[in-house]
C-alpha cells in the first residue's frame, strides 16, 4: 500500500498520519511487514512559518506511525534528512555525530528520528538533496522545473552558496528497498559524493540537455529558515554493509537523459 494525503495519486490510498485512528485502521490486522515512512512537511520556510503544523505532521504524525508499527510488529524505515545537522562539519558527518538542526524542519525531523528509534529494529536513513524527474501528474522537481524553464527560454535563478550533495531519488528507492528486507537498524547515511550548489547543478543540467546555460543565474536564497552552509554526509555504514557508492552527477545526468527519452 502506498499513500497520499492531499494530492490524489492513482493506485495509492488516502492516509493522513495526523489522524491517529486512520493510521490505526491502515495498519489493522498486521497487514504490513515493513513501513517506509517518508510522509512529512518538507518545505523549510513553510515549516518555519507554520511551526505547529510542521510539528503536528512531522512529530505527532510520526508518533502515530511509530505506535502502529510497535503494536503490529511492523519494521519501520524512517526517511530523514541532512538538515538534522548545522552545516559546519570539520569532515563529513557520520552517523554517530550529534545532530544540531538550525531550523524548525530539522528539529521536527530529528524528533521523528528519536521516536522511530524507540522501536528496536527501526532504521533511520538520512539523505541529502534528492533529484529526479517528475511524472506529468506529479509535483515539479528542481530538475523538471529547471529543464522546463530553460526549454521555454526563461531565466533560472538558483542559490550559489549552499553546498549540496544531490543523490538520485531512484538510487534512494533502491537502497530503501534493500534495507526494508531487514537485518540493519539504527541510523544510516546515504549521500551523493560530489559537492555542488543549486546554481552549478542547474548549469550542469543545461549543458547535459543542450539548453542555454546563459539563462542560469546565481542568487543568494532569501530564506526565512536558517540554511546550513555544508551538510556533507559520510555514508560509512552503508559502505561497510557492501552497498555500492552512489552515482556521480555525470552518471546521474545520463540516467535522467535516458529516462526523459524513454518517457517521450
Ligand atoms: N526532497 C529532498 O531533497 C529530501 C531530502 C532529504 C530528506 N527528504 C525526506 O524525504 C521524505 C519525502 O520528501 P519529499 O521531498 O518527497 O517531500 P514532498 O514531495 O513534499 O512529499 C511529502 C509527502 O508527504 C505526504 N504528506 C504530507 N503530509 C502528510 C500527512 N499529514 N499525512 C500523510 N502524508 C503526508 C505528502 O502527501 P501529499 O502530497 O498527498 O500531501 C507527500 O507524499 C520526507 O520525509 C523528507 O523529510 C527529502
PDB file of C-alpha atoms and ligand atoms in Angstrom:
ATOM      1  CA  UNK A   1       0.000   0.000   0.000  1.00  0.00           C
ATOM      2  CA  UNK A   2       1.245   3.478  -0.885  1.00  0.00           C
ATOM      3  CA  UNK A   3      -0.387   6.654   0.371  1.00  0.00           C
ATOM      4  CA  UNK A   4      -1.171  10.279  -0.381  1.00  0.00           C
ATOM      5  CA  UNK A   5      -2.725  12.894   1.897  1.00  0.00           C
ATOM      6  CA  UNK A   6      -3.724  15.961  -0.149  1.00  0.00           C
ATOM      7  CA  UNK A   7      -2.859  15.099  -3.742  1.00  0.00           C
ATOM      8  CA  UNK A   8      -4.713  12.022  -5.031  1.00  0.00           C
ATOM      9  CA  UNK A   9      -2.495   9.566  -6.884  1.00  0.00           C
ATOM     10  CA  UNK A  10      -3.732   6.619  -8.910  1.00  0.00           C
ATOM     11  CA  UNK A  11      -3.137   3.282  -7.204  1.00  0.00           C
ATOM     12  CA  UNK A  12      -2.428   4.878  -3.811  1.00  0.00           C
ATOM     13  CA  UNK A  13      -4.708   5.266  -0.820  1.00  0.00           C
ATOM     14  CA  UNK A  14      -5.528   8.358   1.209  1.00  0.00           C
ATOM     15  CA  UNK A  15      -3.941   8.495   4.648  1.00  0.00           C
ATOM     16  CA  UNK A  16      -3.401  11.490   6.909  1.00  0.00           C
ATOM     17  CA  UNK A  17      -0.804  10.489   9.507  1.00  0.00           C
ATOM     18  CA  UNK A  18      -2.011  13.213  11.871  1.00  0.00           C
ATOM     19  CA  UNK A  19      -5.226  11.199  12.227  1.00  0.00           C
ATOM     20  CA  UNK A  20      -4.369   8.504  14.780  1.00  0.00           C
ATOM     21  CA  UNK A  21      -7.474   6.461  14.071  1.00  0.00           C
ATOM     22  CA  UNK A  22      -6.865   6.452  10.319  1.00  0.00           C
ATOM     23  CA  UNK A  23      -3.287   5.271  10.903  1.00  0.00           C
ATOM     24  CA  UNK A  24      -4.519   2.510  13.216  1.00  0.00           C
ATOM     25  CA  UNK A  25      -7.041   1.387  10.593  1.00  0.00           C
ATOM     26  CA  UNK A  26      -4.398   1.363   7.851  1.00  0.00           C
ATOM     27  CA  UNK A  27      -2.228  -0.917   9.971  1.00  0.00           C
ATOM     28  CA  UNK A  28      -5.137  -3.101  11.027  1.00  0.00           C
ATOM     29  CA  UNK A  29      -4.536  -6.828  11.364  1.00  0.00           C
ATOM     30  CA  UNK A  30      -0.781  -6.543  10.997  1.00  0.00           C
ATOM     31  CA  UNK A  31      -1.040  -6.371   7.218  1.00  0.00           C
ATOM     32  CA  UNK A  32       2.456  -4.937   6.645  1.00  0.00           C
ATOM     33  CA  UNK A  33       5.926  -6.413   7.114  1.00  0.00           C
ATOM     34  CA  UNK A  34       7.589  -3.061   6.718  1.00  0.00           C
ATOM     35  CA  UNK A  35       6.596   0.598   6.675  1.00  0.00           C
ATOM     36  CA  UNK A  36       8.749   3.094   4.796  1.00  0.00           C
ATOM     37  CA  UNK A  37       7.761   6.392   6.382  1.00  0.00           C
ATOM     38  CA  UNK A  38       8.579   9.317   4.092  1.00  0.00           C
ATOM     39  CA  UNK A  39       5.498  11.476   4.757  1.00  0.00           C
ATOM     40  CA  UNK A  40       6.434  14.921   6.017  1.00  0.00           C
ATOM     41  CA  UNK A  41       6.044  18.657   5.601  1.00  0.00           C
ATOM     42  CA  UNK A  42       9.345  19.352   3.904  1.00  0.00           C
ATOM     43  CA  UNK A  43       9.480  22.969   2.792  1.00  0.00           C
ATOM     44  CA  UNK A  44      11.925  24.680   5.156  1.00  0.00           C
ATOM     45  CA  UNK A  45      10.320  28.130   5.038  1.00  0.00           C
ATOM     46  CA  UNK A  46       6.818  26.676   5.294  1.00  0.00           C
ATOM     47  CA  UNK A  47       7.901  24.739   8.410  1.00  0.00           C
ATOM     48  CA  UNK A  48       9.386  27.913   9.903  1.00  0.00           C
ATOM     49  CA  UNK A  49       6.228  29.911   9.162  1.00  0.00           C
ATOM     50  CA  UNK A  50       3.803  27.214  10.346  1.00  0.00           C
ATOM     51  CA  UNK A  51       5.724  25.581  13.180  1.00  0.00           C
ATOM     52  CA  UNK A  52       2.729  23.953  14.832  1.00  0.00           C
ATOM     53  CA  UNK A  53       1.521  22.424  11.576  1.00  0.00           C
ATOM     54  CA  UNK A  54       5.040  21.173  10.824  1.00  0.00           C
ATOM     55  CA  UNK A  55       5.335  19.592  14.271  1.00  0.00           C
ATOM     56  CA  UNK A  56       1.863  18.082  14.005  1.00  0.00           C
ATOM     57  CA  UNK A  57       2.763  16.239  10.800  1.00  0.00           C
ATOM     58  CA  UNK A  58       6.450  15.518  11.298  1.00  0.00           C
ATOM     59  CA  UNK A  59       6.405  14.704  15.008  1.00  0.00           C
ATOM     60  CA  UNK A  60       2.844  13.885  16.125  1.00  0.00           C
ATOM     61  CA  UNK A  61       2.087  12.091  12.828  1.00  0.00           C
ATOM     62  CA  UNK A  62       5.345  10.165  13.036  1.00  0.00           C
ATOM     63  CA  UNK A  63       4.411   9.208  16.595  1.00  0.00           C
ATOM     64  CA  UNK A  64       1.176   7.662  15.282  1.00  0.00           C
ATOM     65  CA  UNK A  65       3.116   5.666  12.682  1.00  0.00           C
ATOM     66  CA  UNK A  66       5.665   4.537  15.275  1.00  0.00           C
ATOM     67  CA  UNK A  67       2.970   3.356  17.695  1.00  0.00           C
ATOM     68  CA  UNK A  68       1.133   1.500  14.920  1.00  0.00           C
ATOM     69  CA  UNK A  69       4.406  -0.212  13.966  1.00  0.00           C
ATOM     70  CA  UNK A  70       5.042  -1.120  17.609  1.00  0.00           C
ATOM     71  CA  UNK A  71       1.567  -2.575  18.062  1.00  0.00           C
ATOM     72  CA  UNK A  72       1.614  -4.598  14.847  1.00  0.00           C
ATOM     73  CA  UNK A  73       5.326  -5.549  14.960  1.00  0.00           C
ATOM     74  CA  UNK A  74       5.953  -3.818  11.654  1.00  0.00           C
ATOM     75  CA  UNK A  75       9.521  -2.908  10.779  1.00  0.00           C
ATOM     76  CA  UNK A  76       9.894   0.874  10.381  1.00  0.00           C
ATOM     77  CA  UNK A  77      12.232   2.587   7.955  1.00  0.00           C
ATOM     78  CA  UNK A  78      12.134   6.333   8.518  1.00  0.00           C
ATOM     79  CA  UNK A  79      13.392   8.688   5.816  1.00  0.00           C
ATOM     80  CA  UNK A  80      15.299  11.579   7.361  1.00  0.00           C
ATOM     81  CA  UNK A  81      17.464  14.434   6.226  1.00  0.00           C
ATOM     82  CA  UNK A  82      20.892  16.053   6.338  1.00  0.00           C
ATOM     83  CA  UNK A  83      19.091  19.056   7.852  1.00  0.00           C
ATOM     84  CA  UNK A  84      19.438  17.485  11.286  1.00  0.00           C
ATOM     85  CA  UNK A  85      22.982  18.924  11.157  1.00  0.00           C
ATOM     86  CA  UNK A  86      24.209  22.509  11.447  1.00  0.00           C
ATOM     87  CA  UNK A  87      26.299  22.784   8.316  1.00  0.00           C
ATOM     88  CA  UNK A  88      29.762  23.277   9.742  1.00  0.00           C
ATOM     89  CA  UNK A  89      31.433  19.878   9.737  1.00  0.00           C
ATOM     90  CA  UNK A  90      35.186  19.512  10.177  1.00  0.00           C
ATOM     91  CA  UNK A  91      34.769  16.478   7.910  1.00  0.00           C
ATOM     92  CA  UNK A  92      31.722  14.628   6.576  1.00  0.00           C
ATOM     93  CA  UNK A  93      29.091  13.962   9.251  1.00  0.00           C
ATOM     94  CA  UNK A  94      28.999  10.323  10.276  1.00  0.00           C
ATOM     95  CA  UNK A  95      26.029   8.502  11.775  1.00  0.00           C
ATOM     96  CA  UNK A  96      27.300   8.920  15.362  1.00  0.00           C
ATOM     97  CA  UNK A  97      27.750  12.708  15.151  1.00  0.00           C
ATOM     98  CA  UNK A  98      25.413  14.693  17.377  1.00  0.00           C
ATOM     99  CA  UNK A  99      22.603  16.372  15.402  1.00  0.00           C
ATOM    100  CA  UNK A 100      22.125  20.112  15.813  1.00  0.00           C
ATOM    101  CA  UNK A 101      19.409  21.327  13.443  1.00  0.00           C
ATOM    102  CA  UNK A 102      19.383  25.017  12.568  1.00  0.00           C
ATOM    103  CA  UNK A 103      15.727  25.337  11.570  1.00  0.00           C
ATOM    104  CA  UNK A 104      12.314  24.017  12.649  1.00  0.00           C
ATOM    105  CA  UNK A 105      12.132  21.465   9.800  1.00  0.00           C
ATOM    106  CA  UNK A 106      15.384  19.886  11.031  1.00  0.00           C
ATOM    107  CA  UNK A 107      14.146  19.973  14.617  1.00  0.00           C
ATOM    108  CA  UNK A 108      10.953  18.113  13.692  1.00  0.00           C
ATOM    109  CA  UNK A 109      12.818  15.534  11.584  1.00  0.00           C
ATOM    110  CA  UNK A 110      15.240  14.901  14.465  1.00  0.00           C
ATOM    111  CA  UNK A 111      12.285  14.446  16.837  1.00  0.00           C
ATOM    112  CA  UNK A 112      10.829  11.999  14.308  1.00  0.00           C
ATOM    113  CA  UNK A 113      14.127  10.094  14.270  1.00  0.00           C
ATOM    114  CA  UNK A 114      14.127   9.810  18.050  1.00  0.00           C
ATOM    115  CA  UNK A 115      10.562   8.492  18.025  1.00  0.00           C
ATOM    116  CA  UNK A 116      11.419   5.967  15.299  1.00  0.00           C
ATOM    117  CA  UNK A 117      14.470   4.793  17.218  1.00  0.00           C
ATOM    118  CA  UNK A 118      12.317   3.823  20.210  1.00  0.00           C
ATOM    119  CA  UNK A 119      11.458   0.755  18.089  1.00  0.00           C
ATOM    120  CA  UNK A 120      14.071  -1.934  18.494  1.00  0.00           C
ATOM    121  CA  UNK A 121      14.647  -2.757  14.815  1.00  0.00           C
ATOM    122  CA  UNK A 122      13.837   0.636  13.283  1.00  0.00           C
ATOM    123  CA  UNK A 123      16.082   2.135  10.675  1.00  0.00           C
ATOM    124  CA  UNK A 124      16.617   5.840  10.008  1.00  0.00           C
ATOM    125  CA  UNK A 125      18.007   6.668   6.577  1.00  0.00           C
ATOM    126  CA  UNK A 126      19.346  10.231   6.270  1.00  0.00           C
ATOM    127  CA  UNK A 127      19.603  11.583   2.735  1.00  0.00           C
ATOM    128  CA  UNK A 128      20.639  14.964   1.300  1.00  0.00           C
ATOM    129  CA  UNK A 129      19.024  16.907  -1.554  1.00  0.00           C
ATOM    130  CA  UNK A 130      17.222  14.423  -3.805  1.00  0.00           C
ATOM    131  CA  UNK A 131      16.905  14.830  -7.554  1.00  0.00           C
ATOM    132  CA  UNK A 132      14.880  13.125 -10.215  1.00  0.00           C
ATOM    133  CA  UNK A 133      12.239  13.608 -12.879  1.00  0.00           C
ATOM    134  CA  UNK A 134       8.588  14.145 -12.020  1.00  0.00           C
ATOM    135  CA  UNK A 135       5.844  12.461 -13.999  1.00  0.00           C
ATOM    136  CA  UNK A 136       3.209  14.582 -15.784  1.00  0.00           C
ATOM    137  CA  UNK A 137       0.764  14.342 -12.847  1.00  0.00           C
ATOM    138  CA  UNK A 138       3.423  14.841 -10.172  1.00  0.00           C
ATOM    139  CA  UNK A 139       4.702  17.915  -8.332  1.00  0.00           C
ATOM    140  CA  UNK A 140       7.548  19.516 -10.313  1.00  0.00           C
ATOM    141  CA  UNK A 141      11.046  18.815  -9.051  1.00  0.00           C
ATOM    142  CA  UNK A 142      14.033  21.152  -9.263  1.00  0.00           C
ATOM    143  CA  UNK A 143      15.208  19.153 -12.290  1.00  0.00           C
ATOM    144  CA  UNK A 144      11.906  19.246 -14.180  1.00  0.00           C
ATOM    145  CA  UNK A 145      11.156  22.908 -13.436  1.00  0.00           C
ATOM    146  CA  UNK A 146      14.704  23.938 -14.420  1.00  0.00           C
ATOM    147  CA  UNK A 147      14.506  21.997 -17.697  1.00  0.00           C
ATOM    148  CA  UNK A 148      11.052  23.376 -18.481  1.00  0.00           C
ATOM    149  CA  UNK A 149      12.059  26.980 -17.859  1.00  0.00           C
ATOM    150  CA  UNK A 150      15.245  26.668 -19.894  1.00  0.00           C
ATOM    151  CA  UNK A 151      13.402  24.959 -22.752  1.00  0.00           C
ATOM    152  CA  UNK A 152      10.927  27.866 -22.737  1.00  0.00           C
ATOM    153  CA  UNK A 153      13.804  30.393 -22.860  1.00  0.00           C
ATOM    154  CA  UNK A 154      13.067  31.620 -19.336  1.00  0.00           C
ATOM    155  CA  UNK A 155      15.767  32.505 -16.797  1.00  0.00           C
ATOM    156  CA  UNK A 156      16.519  30.220 -13.865  1.00  0.00           C
ATOM    157  CA  UNK A 157      17.725  31.718 -10.581  1.00  0.00           C
ATOM    158  CA  UNK A 158      19.364  29.278  -8.209  1.00  0.00           C
ATOM    159  CA  UNK A 159      21.274  29.504  -4.966  1.00  0.00           C
ATOM    160  CA  UNK A 160      25.017  29.730  -5.485  1.00  0.00           C
ATOM    161  CA  UNK A 161      26.147  29.439  -1.874  1.00  0.00           C
ATOM    162  CA  UNK A 162      24.762  26.420  -0.019  1.00  0.00           C
ATOM    163  CA  UNK A 163      26.895  23.349  -0.734  1.00  0.00           C
ATOM    164  CA  UNK A 164      24.786  20.285  -1.577  1.00  0.00           C
ATOM    165  CA  UNK A 165      25.466  16.624  -2.364  1.00  0.00           C
ATOM    166  CA  UNK A 166      22.499  15.588  -4.536  1.00  0.00           C
ATOM    167  CA  UNK A 167      21.567  11.949  -4.833  1.00  0.00           C
ATOM    168  CA  UNK A 168      19.295  10.394  -7.455  1.00  0.00           C
ATOM    169  CA  UNK A 169      15.921   9.518  -5.943  1.00  0.00           C
ATOM    170  CA  UNK A 170      15.842   6.201  -7.846  1.00  0.00           C
ATOM    171  CA  UNK A 171      19.022   5.169  -6.037  1.00  0.00           C
ATOM    172  CA  UNK A 172      17.489   6.101  -2.693  1.00  0.00           C
ATOM    173  CA  UNK A 173      14.447   3.966  -3.567  1.00  0.00           C
ATOM    174  CA  UNK A 174      16.711   1.002  -4.389  1.00  0.00           C
ATOM    175  CA  UNK A 175      18.641   1.406  -1.127  1.00  0.00           C
ATOM    176  CA  UNK A 176      15.370   1.661   0.824  1.00  0.00           C
ATOM    177  CA  UNK A 177      14.048  -1.497  -0.850  1.00  0.00           C
ATOM    178  CA  UNK A 178      17.167  -3.430   0.151  1.00  0.00           C
ATOM    179  CA  UNK A 179      17.194  -2.068   3.681  1.00  0.00           C
ATOM    180  CA  UNK A 180      13.496  -2.831   4.086  1.00  0.00           C
ATOM    181  CA  UNK A 181      14.363  -6.517   3.931  1.00  0.00           C
ATOM    182  CA  UNK A 182      15.716  -6.219   7.474  1.00  0.00           C
ATOM    183  CA  UNK A 183      18.857  -7.025   9.356  1.00  0.00           C
ATOM    184  CA  UNK A 184      20.075  -3.437   9.718  1.00  0.00           C
ATOM    185  CA  UNK A 185      18.904  -0.952  12.341  1.00  0.00           C
ATOM    186  CA  UNK A 186      19.897   2.420  13.756  1.00  0.00           C
ATOM    187  CA  UNK A 187      20.968   5.422  11.706  1.00  0.00           C
ATOM    188  CA  UNK A 188      22.449   5.234   8.202  1.00  0.00           C
ATOM    189  CA  UNK A 189      23.584   7.934   5.790  1.00  0.00           C
ATOM    190  CA  UNK A 190      23.266   7.731   2.012  1.00  0.00           C
ATOM    191  CA  UNK A 191      24.605  10.708   0.119  1.00  0.00           C
ATOM    192  CA  UNK A 192      25.943  11.854  -3.186  1.00  0.00           C
ATOM    193  CA  UNK A 193      29.701  12.314  -3.001  1.00  0.00           C
ATOM    194  CA  UNK A 194      30.026  15.361  -5.265  1.00  0.00           C
ATOM    195  CA  UNK A 195      29.680  18.862  -3.889  1.00  0.00           C
ATOM    196  CA  UNK A 196      27.674  21.369  -5.887  1.00  0.00           C
ATOM    197  CA  UNK A 197      25.376  24.334  -5.409  1.00  0.00           C
ATOM    198  CA  UNK A 198      21.913  24.521  -6.935  1.00  0.00           C
ATOM    199  CA  UNK A 199      23.356  27.128  -9.342  1.00  0.00           C
ATOM    200  CA  UNK A 200      26.161  24.825 -10.548  1.00  0.00           C
ATOM    201  CA  UNK A 201      23.708  21.945 -10.683  1.00  0.00           C
ATOM    202  CA  UNK A 202      21.307  23.957 -12.876  1.00  0.00           C
ATOM    203  CA  UNK A 203      24.219  24.813 -15.194  1.00  0.00           C
ATOM    204  CA  UNK A 204      25.132  21.139 -15.483  1.00  0.00           C
ATOM    205  CA  UNK A 205      21.515  20.317 -16.287  1.00  0.00           C
ATOM    206  CA  UNK A 206      21.546  22.949 -19.021  1.00  0.00           C
ATOM    207  CA  UNK A 207      24.729  21.509 -20.542  1.00  0.00           C
ATOM    208  CA  UNK A 208      23.522  17.906 -20.295  1.00  0.00           C
ATOM    209  CA  UNK A 209      20.241  18.690 -22.059  1.00  0.00           C
ATOM    210  CA  UNK A 210      21.732  21.086 -24.637  1.00  0.00           C
ATOM    211  CA  UNK A 211      19.869  24.078 -23.251  1.00  0.00           C
ATOM    212  CA  UNK A 212      21.005  27.684 -22.948  1.00  0.00           C
ATOM    213  CA  UNK A 213      23.328  27.856 -19.935  1.00  0.00           C
ATOM    214  CA  UNK A 214      23.449  31.670 -20.020  1.00  0.00           C
ATOM    215  CA  UNK A 215      19.843  31.666 -18.744  1.00  0.00           C
ATOM    216  CA  UNK A 216      21.064  30.276 -15.393  1.00  0.00           C
ATOM    217  CA  UNK A 217      21.880  32.922 -12.772  1.00  0.00           C
ATOM    218  CA  UNK A 218      23.242  32.635  -9.248  1.00  0.00           C
ATOM    219  CA  UNK A 219      21.376  34.321  -6.453  1.00  0.00           C
ATOM    220  CA  UNK A 220      21.540  34.209  -2.706  1.00  0.00           C
ATOM    221  CA  UNK A 221      18.460  32.380  -1.496  1.00  0.00           C
ATOM    222  CA  UNK A 222      16.393  34.699   0.667  1.00  0.00           C
ATOM    223  CA  UNK A 223      15.152  32.341   3.285  1.00  0.00           C
ATOM    224  CA  UNK A 224      13.122  32.534   6.459  1.00  0.00           C
ATOM    225  CA  UNK A 225      14.673  29.292   7.727  1.00  0.00           C
ATOM    226  CA  UNK A 226      18.361  29.160   8.568  1.00  0.00           C
ATOM    227  CA  UNK A 227      20.160  27.089   5.930  1.00  0.00           C
ATOM    228  CA  UNK A 228      23.274  25.052   6.683  1.00  0.00           C
ATOM    229  CA  UNK A 229      26.364  26.036   4.694  1.00  0.00           C
ATOM    230  CA  UNK A 230      27.579  22.481   4.062  1.00  0.00           C
ATOM    231  CA  UNK A 231      25.928  19.324   5.416  1.00  0.00           C
ATOM    232  CA  UNK A 232      28.108  16.671   3.861  1.00  0.00           C
ATOM    233  CA  UNK A 233      27.025  13.180   4.966  1.00  0.00           C
ATOM    234  CA  UNK A 234      29.526  10.344   5.061  1.00  0.00           C
ATOM    235  CA  UNK A 235      27.989   7.001   4.010  1.00  0.00           C
ATOM    236  CA  UNK A 236      30.337   4.978   6.199  1.00  0.00           C
ATOM    237  CA  UNK A 237      27.907   2.340   7.451  1.00  0.00           C
ATOM    238  CA  UNK A 238      26.400   1.652   4.027  1.00  0.00           C
ATOM    239  CA  UNK A 239      29.859   1.120   2.512  1.00  0.00           C
ATOM    240  CA  UNK A 240      30.709  -1.266   5.336  1.00  0.00           C
ATOM    241  CA  UNK A 241      27.476  -3.151   4.548  1.00  0.00           C
ATOM    242  CA  UNK A 242      28.648  -3.639   0.943  1.00  0.00           C
ATOM    243  CA  UNK A 243      26.400  -1.064  -0.761  1.00  0.00           C
ATOM    244  CA  UNK A 244      27.768   0.445  -3.968  1.00  0.00           C
ATOM    245  CA  UNK A 245      28.763   4.132  -3.799  1.00  0.00           C
ATOM    246  CA  UNK A 246      26.175   6.466  -5.328  1.00  0.00           C
ATOM    247  CA  UNK A 247      26.340   7.531  -8.971  1.00  0.00           C
ATOM    248  CA  UNK A 248      28.430  10.548  -9.836  1.00  0.00           C
ATOM    249  CA  UNK A 249      26.457  13.556 -11.034  1.00  0.00           C
ATOM    250  CA  UNK A 250      27.606  12.863 -14.593  1.00  0.00           C
ATOM    251  CA  UNK A 251      26.252   9.315 -14.349  1.00  0.00           C
ATOM    252  CA  UNK A 252      23.059  10.632 -12.749  1.00  0.00           C
ATOM    253  CA  UNK A 253      22.580  13.084 -15.626  1.00  0.00           C
ATOM    254  CA  UNK A 254      22.905  10.171 -18.072  1.00  0.00           C
ATOM    255  CA  UNK A 255      20.141   8.353 -16.192  1.00  0.00           C
ATOM    256  CA  UNK A 256      17.913  11.449 -16.351  1.00  0.00           C
ATOM    257  CA  UNK A 257      18.508  11.792 -20.109  1.00  0.00           C
ATOM    258  CA  UNK A 258      17.593   8.147 -20.711  1.00  0.00           C
ATOM    259  CA  UNK A 259      14.513   8.410 -18.518  1.00  0.00           C
ATOM    260  CA  UNK A 260      13.388  11.523 -20.380  1.00  0.00           C
ATOM    261  CA  UNK A 261      13.833   9.895 -23.762  1.00  0.00           C
ATOM    262  CA  UNK A 262      12.003   6.767 -22.603  1.00  0.00           C
ATOM    263  CA  UNK A 263       9.077   8.896 -21.387  1.00  0.00           C
ATOM    264  CA  UNK A 264       8.617  10.564 -24.807  1.00  0.00           C
TER     265      UNK A 264
HETATM  266  N1  LIG B   1      13.350  16.150  -1.281  1.00  0.00           N
HETATM  267  C1  LIG B   1      14.529  16.161  -0.669  1.00  0.00           C
HETATM  268  O1  LIG B   1      15.525  16.713  -1.193  1.00  0.00           O
HETATM  269  C2  LIG B   1      14.692  15.463   0.664  1.00  0.00           C
HETATM  270  C3  LIG B   1      15.949  15.471   1.251  1.00  0.00           C
HETATM  271  C4  LIG B   1      16.132  14.798   2.462  1.00  0.00           C
HETATM  272  C5  LIG B   1      15.078  14.143   3.063  1.00  0.00           C
HETATM  273  N2  LIG B   1      13.854  14.165   2.495  1.00  0.00           N
HETATM  274  C6  LIG B   1      12.764  13.449   3.176  1.00  0.00           C
HETATM  275  O2  LIG B   1      12.143  12.613   2.223  1.00  0.00           O
HETATM  276  C7  LIG B   1      10.758  12.485   2.510  1.00  0.00           C
HETATM  277  C8  LIG B   1       9.938  12.829   1.273  1.00  0.00           C
HETATM  278  O3  LIG B   1      10.236  14.163   0.922  1.00  0.00           O
HETATM  279  P1  LIG B   1       9.797  14.815  -0.477  1.00  0.00           P
HETATM  280  O4  LIG B   1      10.843  15.748  -0.889  1.00  0.00           O
HETATM  281  O5  LIG B   1       9.322  13.742  -1.393  1.00  0.00           O
HETATM  282  O6  LIG B   1       8.604  15.694   0.016  1.00  0.00           O
HETATM  283  P2  LIG B   1       7.234  16.026  -0.683  1.00  0.00           P
HETATM  284  O7  LIG B   1       7.364  15.981  -2.154  1.00  0.00           O
HETATM  285  O8  LIG B   1       6.718  17.266  -0.019  1.00  0.00           O
HETATM  286  O9  LIG B   1       6.355  14.794  -0.225  1.00  0.00           O
HETATM  287  C9  LIG B   1       5.936  14.662   1.070  1.00  0.00           C
HETATM  288  C10 LIG B   1       4.933  13.532   1.115  1.00  0.00           C
HETATM  289  O10 LIG B   1       4.381  13.503   2.424  1.00  0.00           O
HETATM  290  C11 LIG B   1       2.978  13.423   2.292  1.00  0.00           C
HETATM  291  N3  LIG B   1       2.362  14.036   3.461  1.00  0.00           N
HETATM  292  C12 LIG B   1       2.466  15.306   3.887  1.00  0.00           C
HETATM  293  N4  LIG B   1       1.694  15.489   4.973  1.00  0.00           N
HETATM  294  C13 LIG B   1       1.106  14.296   5.242  1.00  0.00           C
HETATM  295  C14 LIG B   1       0.195  13.839   6.209  1.00  0.00           C
HETATM  296  N5  LIG B   1      -0.267  14.645   7.174  1.00  0.00           N
HETATM  297  N6  LIG B   1      -0.206  12.547   6.172  1.00  0.00           N
HETATM  298  C15 LIG B   1       0.263  11.707   5.210  1.00  0.00           C
HETATM  299  N7  LIG B   1       1.106  12.088   4.252  1.00  0.00           N
HETATM  300  C16 LIG B   1       1.526  13.364   4.276  1.00  0.00           C
HETATM  301  C17 LIG B   1       2.653  14.149   1.013  1.00  0.00           C
HETATM  302  O11 LIG B   1       1.385  13.748   0.512  1.00  0.00           O
HETATM  303  P3  LIG B   1       0.508  14.775  -0.376  1.00  0.00           P
HETATM  304  O12 LIG B   1       1.403  15.251  -1.467  1.00  0.00           O
HETATM  305  O13 LIG B   1      -0.622  13.961  -0.846  1.00  0.00           O
HETATM  306  O14 LIG B   1       0.121  15.859   0.558  1.00  0.00           O
HETATM  307  C18 LIG B   1       3.794  13.695   0.127  1.00  0.00           C
HETATM  308  O15 LIG B   1       3.507  12.439  -0.440  1.00  0.00           O
HETATM  309  C19 LIG B   1      10.484  13.398   3.701  1.00  0.00           C
HETATM  310  O16 LIG B   1      10.444  12.622   4.861  1.00  0.00           O
HETATM  311  C20 LIG B   1      11.689  14.352   3.729  1.00  0.00           C
HETATM  312  O17 LIG B   1      11.962  14.789   5.041  1.00  0.00           O
HETATM  313  C21 LIG B   1      13.626  14.803   1.303  1.00  0.00           C
END
